[in-house]
Amino acid sequence: MAEAPARPRTTPATRTHGPERASGPLPTQRARRRYRLVLGTLLALAALFAGGLLAWDNPMPLGTEGFWRIAELRVTTVVVMLIVAVCQALATVSFQTVTNNRIVTPSLMGFEALYVAVQTAAVYVLGVAGIQLFQGVGQFVLMVALMVALSLGLYGWLLTGRYGDIQIMLLIGIIIGGGLASVAAFMQRMLTPSEFDVLTARMFGSMSNADAAYLPVAIPLCLAAGGALWWQAKRLDVVALGQDACTNLGVDHRRQVIRVLFLVSVLMAVSTALVGPMTFLGFLVATLAYQAADTYDHRHIFPVSVLIGFVVLAGSYFVMKNVFYAEGVVSIIIEMVGGSVFLLVILRKGRL
């Protein structure tokens, strides 16, 4: 009896061992692994610095009631740092996306110049007692309202007009900021030395400027504006492609830009009114976040930028408080160390 011909054995298709090809914000396994490693490292550093701020140099024995009572008093500072990190990181990344320029910051719109001008005017008109009167929740709400009103006036006037253009908006924002700074400098020259000393202490970005009474107002504003930007992250990915591509994909570019700039103005107003000017923080955080996340997806860039902001703030505050005993001027160490890191990254990559 003749044997039936043997059926050819099915073998799996030969796999090619070429480079992995895929699309998406993190297209390869190596990119996903690298992103998870960066996120985990930043989370560990953030927890380390937060724990250090709460427990380091605590005079009471660990675990006692007095230890936890002192730690609770320090929680406000950590919460303020987290709010500032969220505001500066999300606002700067979103602002650079809608302006399609990674070397600008929302500070160009005059937020910090307006803060300095209002604080200087309070001392100039009312004296040293004026800056004491110009405190509290009412002052905080007024500062936020003034900054948001200034930005809305600029956006509404310059972006909805016939010749609306973001570059012109940035130029006028720089001019307004320069004008406000000149007015503030003129008033500062008319102050007495004691008044100038009191005013100078509020001109540096410092956690000590924040009051726990501001938090019930600052936290909801930060969560609302930050949550709205997170919800629009996919649209920000489209806006980053440019106006023509954005319009061809069915997104109203101008409306989307105005909506994002309004949320950016709320976040920047909350941060500036809470702790004062932090000019270099958002720029530094956004630049490092682009290098660390290495993706175009804003839902991956946002968490990295917030964590970098918190690590920079908490680390700087920890070093200034426990090494140099100068906790009131965190912005100095941020500009010194952060600026050096920024230049190192730029020189290594050769581009922004």
C-alpha positions as a printed Julia matrix, in Angstrom:
352×3 Matrix{Float64}:
   0.0     0.0    0.0
   1.43    3.27  -1.11
   2.0     5.8    1.63
   0.17    9.1    1.42
   2.44   11.95   0.53
   3.65   13.73   3.59
   1.87   17.04   4.17
   4.2    19.93   4.25
   4.74   21.11   7.77
   3.53   24.55   8.46
   6.26   26.65   9.89
   5.91   30.09  11.35
   6.77   32.89   9.07
  10.35   33.84   9.12
  10.82   36.9   11.34
  13.04   39.62  10.2
  15.28   41.13  12.79
  15.27   44.66  11.45
  14.59   47.76  13.55
  11.17   47.87  15.24
   8.84   50.08  13.23
   5.73   51.56  14.8
   3.97   54.86  15.23
   2.87   56.64  18.37
   4.26   58.91  21.03
   6.69   56.21  22.25
   7.17   54.05  19.14
   9.68   51.47  20.39
  10.03   49.26  23.42
  13.26   51.03  24.26
  11.51   54.42  24.23
   8.72   53.14  26.48
  11.23   51.61  28.88
  13.26   54.81  28.93
  10.15   56.93  29.63
   9.1    54.68  32.52
  12.63   54.88  33.93
  12.63   58.7   33.75
   9.2    58.92  35.35
  10.15   56.5   38.13
  13.41   58.34  38.86
  11.62   61.69  39.06
   8.94   60.23  41.33
  11.62   58.84  43.64
  13.48   62.18  43.75
  10.24   64.08  44.39
   9.34   61.74  47.27
  12.89   62.0   48.65
  12.95   65.81  48.68
   9.38   66.08  50.0
  10.22   63.67  52.81
  13.45   65.56  53.51
  11.61   68.87  53.79
   9.12   67.36  56.23
  11.51   65.34  58.4
  15.03   66.81  58.11
  16.25   68.8   61.11
  13.11   67.96  63.06
  14.09   68.39  66.74
  11.5    65.89  68.01
  12.11   62.09  68.03
  10.88   60.25  64.95
   7.3    58.96  65.27
   6.33   61.02  68.3
   3.35   63.35  68.41
   5.63   66.39  68.4
   7.46   65.12  65.31
   4.23   64.83  63.31
   3.0    68.19  64.58
   6.13   69.93  63.24
   5.85   67.96  59.98
   2.27   69.2   59.55
   3.47   72.79  59.86
   5.86   72.18  56.94
   3.21   70.59  54.71
   2.02   74.02  53.53
   5.43   74.75  51.97
   5.43   71.42  50.11
   1.87   72.03  48.84
   2.85   75.52  47.63
   5.83   74.05  45.75
   3.56   71.49  44.09
   1.11   74.23  43.01
   3.92   76.38  41.59
   5.43   73.37  39.78
   2.07   72.47  38.19
   1.35   76.09  37.17
   4.79   76.88  35.74
   5.27   73.53  33.97
   1.86   73.21  32.3
   1.68   76.92  31.43
   5.14   77.08  29.83
   4.82   73.85  27.82
   1.38   74.87  26.51
   2.52   78.45  25.78
   5.51   77.23  23.78
   3.24   74.88  21.83
   0.7    77.5   20.76
   3.44   80.03  19.93
   5.44   77.28  18.15
   8.58   78.56  19.85
  10.57   76.8   22.57
  12.64   79.79  23.68
   9.77   81.94  25.0
   7.95   81.86  28.33
   4.56   83.24  29.48
   6.53   85.82  31.5
   6.92   87.75  28.24
   3.25   88.72  28.51
   4.0    91.02  31.47
   2.65   88.94  34.38
   5.67   89.48  36.58
   6.11   93.12  35.58
   2.48   93.77  36.59
   3.06   92.01  39.93
   6.14   94.16  40.63
   4.34   97.35  39.57
   1.32   96.69  41.81
   3.48   95.8   44.82
   5.68   98.88  44.27
   2.65  101.14  43.87
   1.25   99.87  47.19
   4.46  100.85  49.0
   4.86  104.1   47.04
   1.31  105.31  47.81
   0.69  103.85  51.28
   4.23  103.46  52.67
   5.52  100.43  54.59
   2.11  100.04  56.22
   0.61   99.76  52.74
   2.31   96.48  51.96
   1.01   95.11  55.26
  -2.5    96.25  54.35
  -2.06   94.89  50.82
  -2.07   91.28  51.97
  -4.61   88.56  52.49
  -7.02   86.63  50.3
  -8.5    89.81  48.85
  -5.08   90.96  47.62
  -4.4    87.5   46.15
  -7.71   87.42  44.27
  -7.16   91.0   43.05
  -3.69   90.17  41.7
  -4.99   87.08  39.89
  -7.91   89.05  38.44
  -5.63   91.88  37.22
  -3.2    89.5   35.51
  -5.96   87.47  33.83
  -7.69   90.7   32.72
  -4.41   91.99  31.22
  -3.87   88.78  29.28
  -7.48   88.56  28.11
  -7.28   92.16  26.9
  -4.16   91.35  24.89
  -5.49   88.08  23.46
  -8.93   89.47  22.68
  -7.53   92.58  21.04
  -4.64   91.08  19.12
  -5.79   87.58  18.21
  -9.4    88.21  17.2
  -8.72   91.31  15.1
  -8.23   91.43  11.39
  -4.45   91.34  11.64
  -4.31   88.98  14.58
  -0.87   87.43  14.92
   0.9    85.67  17.78
   4.25   87.28  17.03
   2.71   90.77  17.3
   1.01   89.71  20.54
   4.38   88.62  21.98
   6.02   91.89  20.88
   3.3    94.03  22.49
   3.46   91.88  25.63
   7.21   92.55  25.89
   6.64   96.29  25.4
   3.92   96.41  28.07
   6.13   94.43  30.46
   9.03   96.79  29.83
   6.81   99.81  30.4
   5.46   98.45  33.68
   9.01   97.62  34.81
  10.13  101.19  34.04
   7.21  102.66  36.01
   8.02  100.35  38.95
  11.73  101.32  38.79
  10.81  105.01  38.87
   8.62  104.56  41.96
  11.32  102.46  43.66
  13.8   105.35  43.3
  11.4   107.56  45.25
  11.18  105.18  48.22
  13.09  105.54  51.46
  15.77  102.88  52.22
  13.53  101.14  54.76
  10.6   101.04  52.34
  12.87   99.73  49.58
  14.18   96.95  51.84
  10.64   95.82  52.68
   9.66   95.89  49.01
  12.79   94.04  47.84
  11.95   91.08  50.08
   8.74   90.58  48.07
  10.34   90.98  44.66
  12.19   87.64  44.86
  10.26   84.48  44.17
  10.07   82.81  47.57
   7.92   80.19  49.26
   7.74   82.45  52.31
   5.61   84.91  50.3
   2.81   82.33  50.2
   0.12   82.32  52.87
  -1.85   79.19  53.77
  -5.01   81.3   53.49
  -4.4    81.59  49.7
  -4.56   77.83  49.16
  -8.4    77.42  49.16
  -8.43   79.81  46.19
  -5.17   78.74  44.49
  -5.76   74.96  44.54
  -9.17   74.97  42.74
  -7.88   77.43  40.12
  -4.75   75.32  39.56
  -6.74   72.07  39.31
  -9.36   73.57  36.97
  -6.89   75.19  34.55
  -4.41   72.27  34.68
  -7.19   69.71  34.19
  -8.52   71.66  31.2
  -5.06   71.69  29.6
  -4.7    67.94  30.24
  -8.11   67.36  28.62
  -6.98   69.33  25.56
  -3.6    67.6   25.31
  -4.54   65.79  22.08
  -5.57   69.09  20.48
  -2.26   70.6   21.6
  -0.51   67.82  19.67
  -2.38   68.99  16.57
  -1.73   72.69  17.25
   2.0    71.91  17.48
   1.92   70.9   13.8
   1.33   74.51  12.77
  -1.66   76.59  11.71
  -2.03   75.15   8.2
  -1.85   71.51   9.25
  -4.1    72.2   12.23
  -6.78   73.78  10.02
  -6.57   70.98   7.47
  -7.16   68.46  10.24
 -10.41   70.2   11.22
  -9.28   72.13  14.33
 -10.11   75.83  14.63
  -6.56   77.05  15.27
  -7.37   80.58  16.47
 -10.11   79.47  18.88
  -7.89   76.73  20.25
  -4.96   79.14  20.75
  -7.12   81.7   22.6
  -8.59   78.95  24.81
  -5.12   77.65  25.74
  -3.71   81.15  26.34
  -6.57   81.89  28.74
  -5.75   78.77  30.76
  -2.05   79.67  30.66
  -2.83   83.15  32.01
  -4.81   81.66  34.93
  -1.95   79.33  35.86
   0.72   82.04  35.6
  -1.41   84.49  37.58
  -1.89   81.96  40.39
   1.84   81.14  40.56
   3.01   84.78  40.46
   0.42   86.02  42.97
   1.27   83.11  45.28
   5.08   83.27  45.54
   6.2    86.16  43.35
   8.25   86.24  40.11
   9.89   82.93  39.08
  11.17   83.98  35.68
  13.53   81.13  34.84
  11.68   78.19  36.4
   9.12   77.5   33.66
  11.7    77.9   30.88
  14.12   75.52  32.6
  11.45   72.94  33.44
   9.97   72.85  29.93
  13.4    72.53  28.28
  14.47   69.67  30.54
  11.07   67.96  30.09
  11.45   67.89  26.3
  14.86   66.24  26.67
  13.69   63.75  29.3
  10.34   62.72  27.78
  11.64   62.71  24.16
   8.16   62.66  22.63
   5.67   65.03  21.03
   2.7    63.8   23.11
   1.66   66.38  25.7
   0.09   63.69  27.91
   3.61   62.29  28.32
   5.4    65.66  28.55
   3.06   67.17  31.18
   3.76   64.66  34.0
   7.52   64.81  33.39
   7.55   68.61  33.38
   5.52   68.82  36.63
   7.82   66.33  38.37
  10.95   68.16  37.16
   9.48   71.43  38.42
   8.77   69.97  41.85
  12.2    68.31  42.08
  13.95   71.57  41.12
  11.91   73.62  43.62
  12.07   71.14  46.49
  15.76   70.35  45.91
  16.69   74.03  45.73
  14.68   74.86  48.84
  16.18   71.92  50.74
  19.76   72.93  49.84
  19.19   76.63  50.57
  17.5    75.9   53.88
  19.84   73.24  55.27
  23.2    74.08  53.64
  23.25   77.84  53.08
  20.57   78.77  55.67
  18.97   81.15  53.15
  15.6    79.57  52.43
  14.03   82.86  51.35
  15.77   83.16  47.97
  15.17   79.89  46.19
  15.04   81.66  42.82
  18.8    82.43  43.06
  19.86   78.78  43.16
  17.29   77.9   40.48
  18.77   80.45  38.1
  22.37   79.51  38.93
  22.12   75.69  38.76
  19.23   75.55  36.32
  20.86   77.96  33.92
  24.07   75.91  33.92
  22.16   72.68  33.2
  20.22   74.4   30.44
  23.41   75.64  28.75
  24.98   72.17  29.07
  22.0    70.54  27.36
  21.98   73.12  24.58
  25.72   72.8   23.95
  25.52   68.99  23.84
  22.57   68.88  21.42
  23.59   71.92  19.41
  19.97   72.99  19.01
  16.8    73.77  20.98
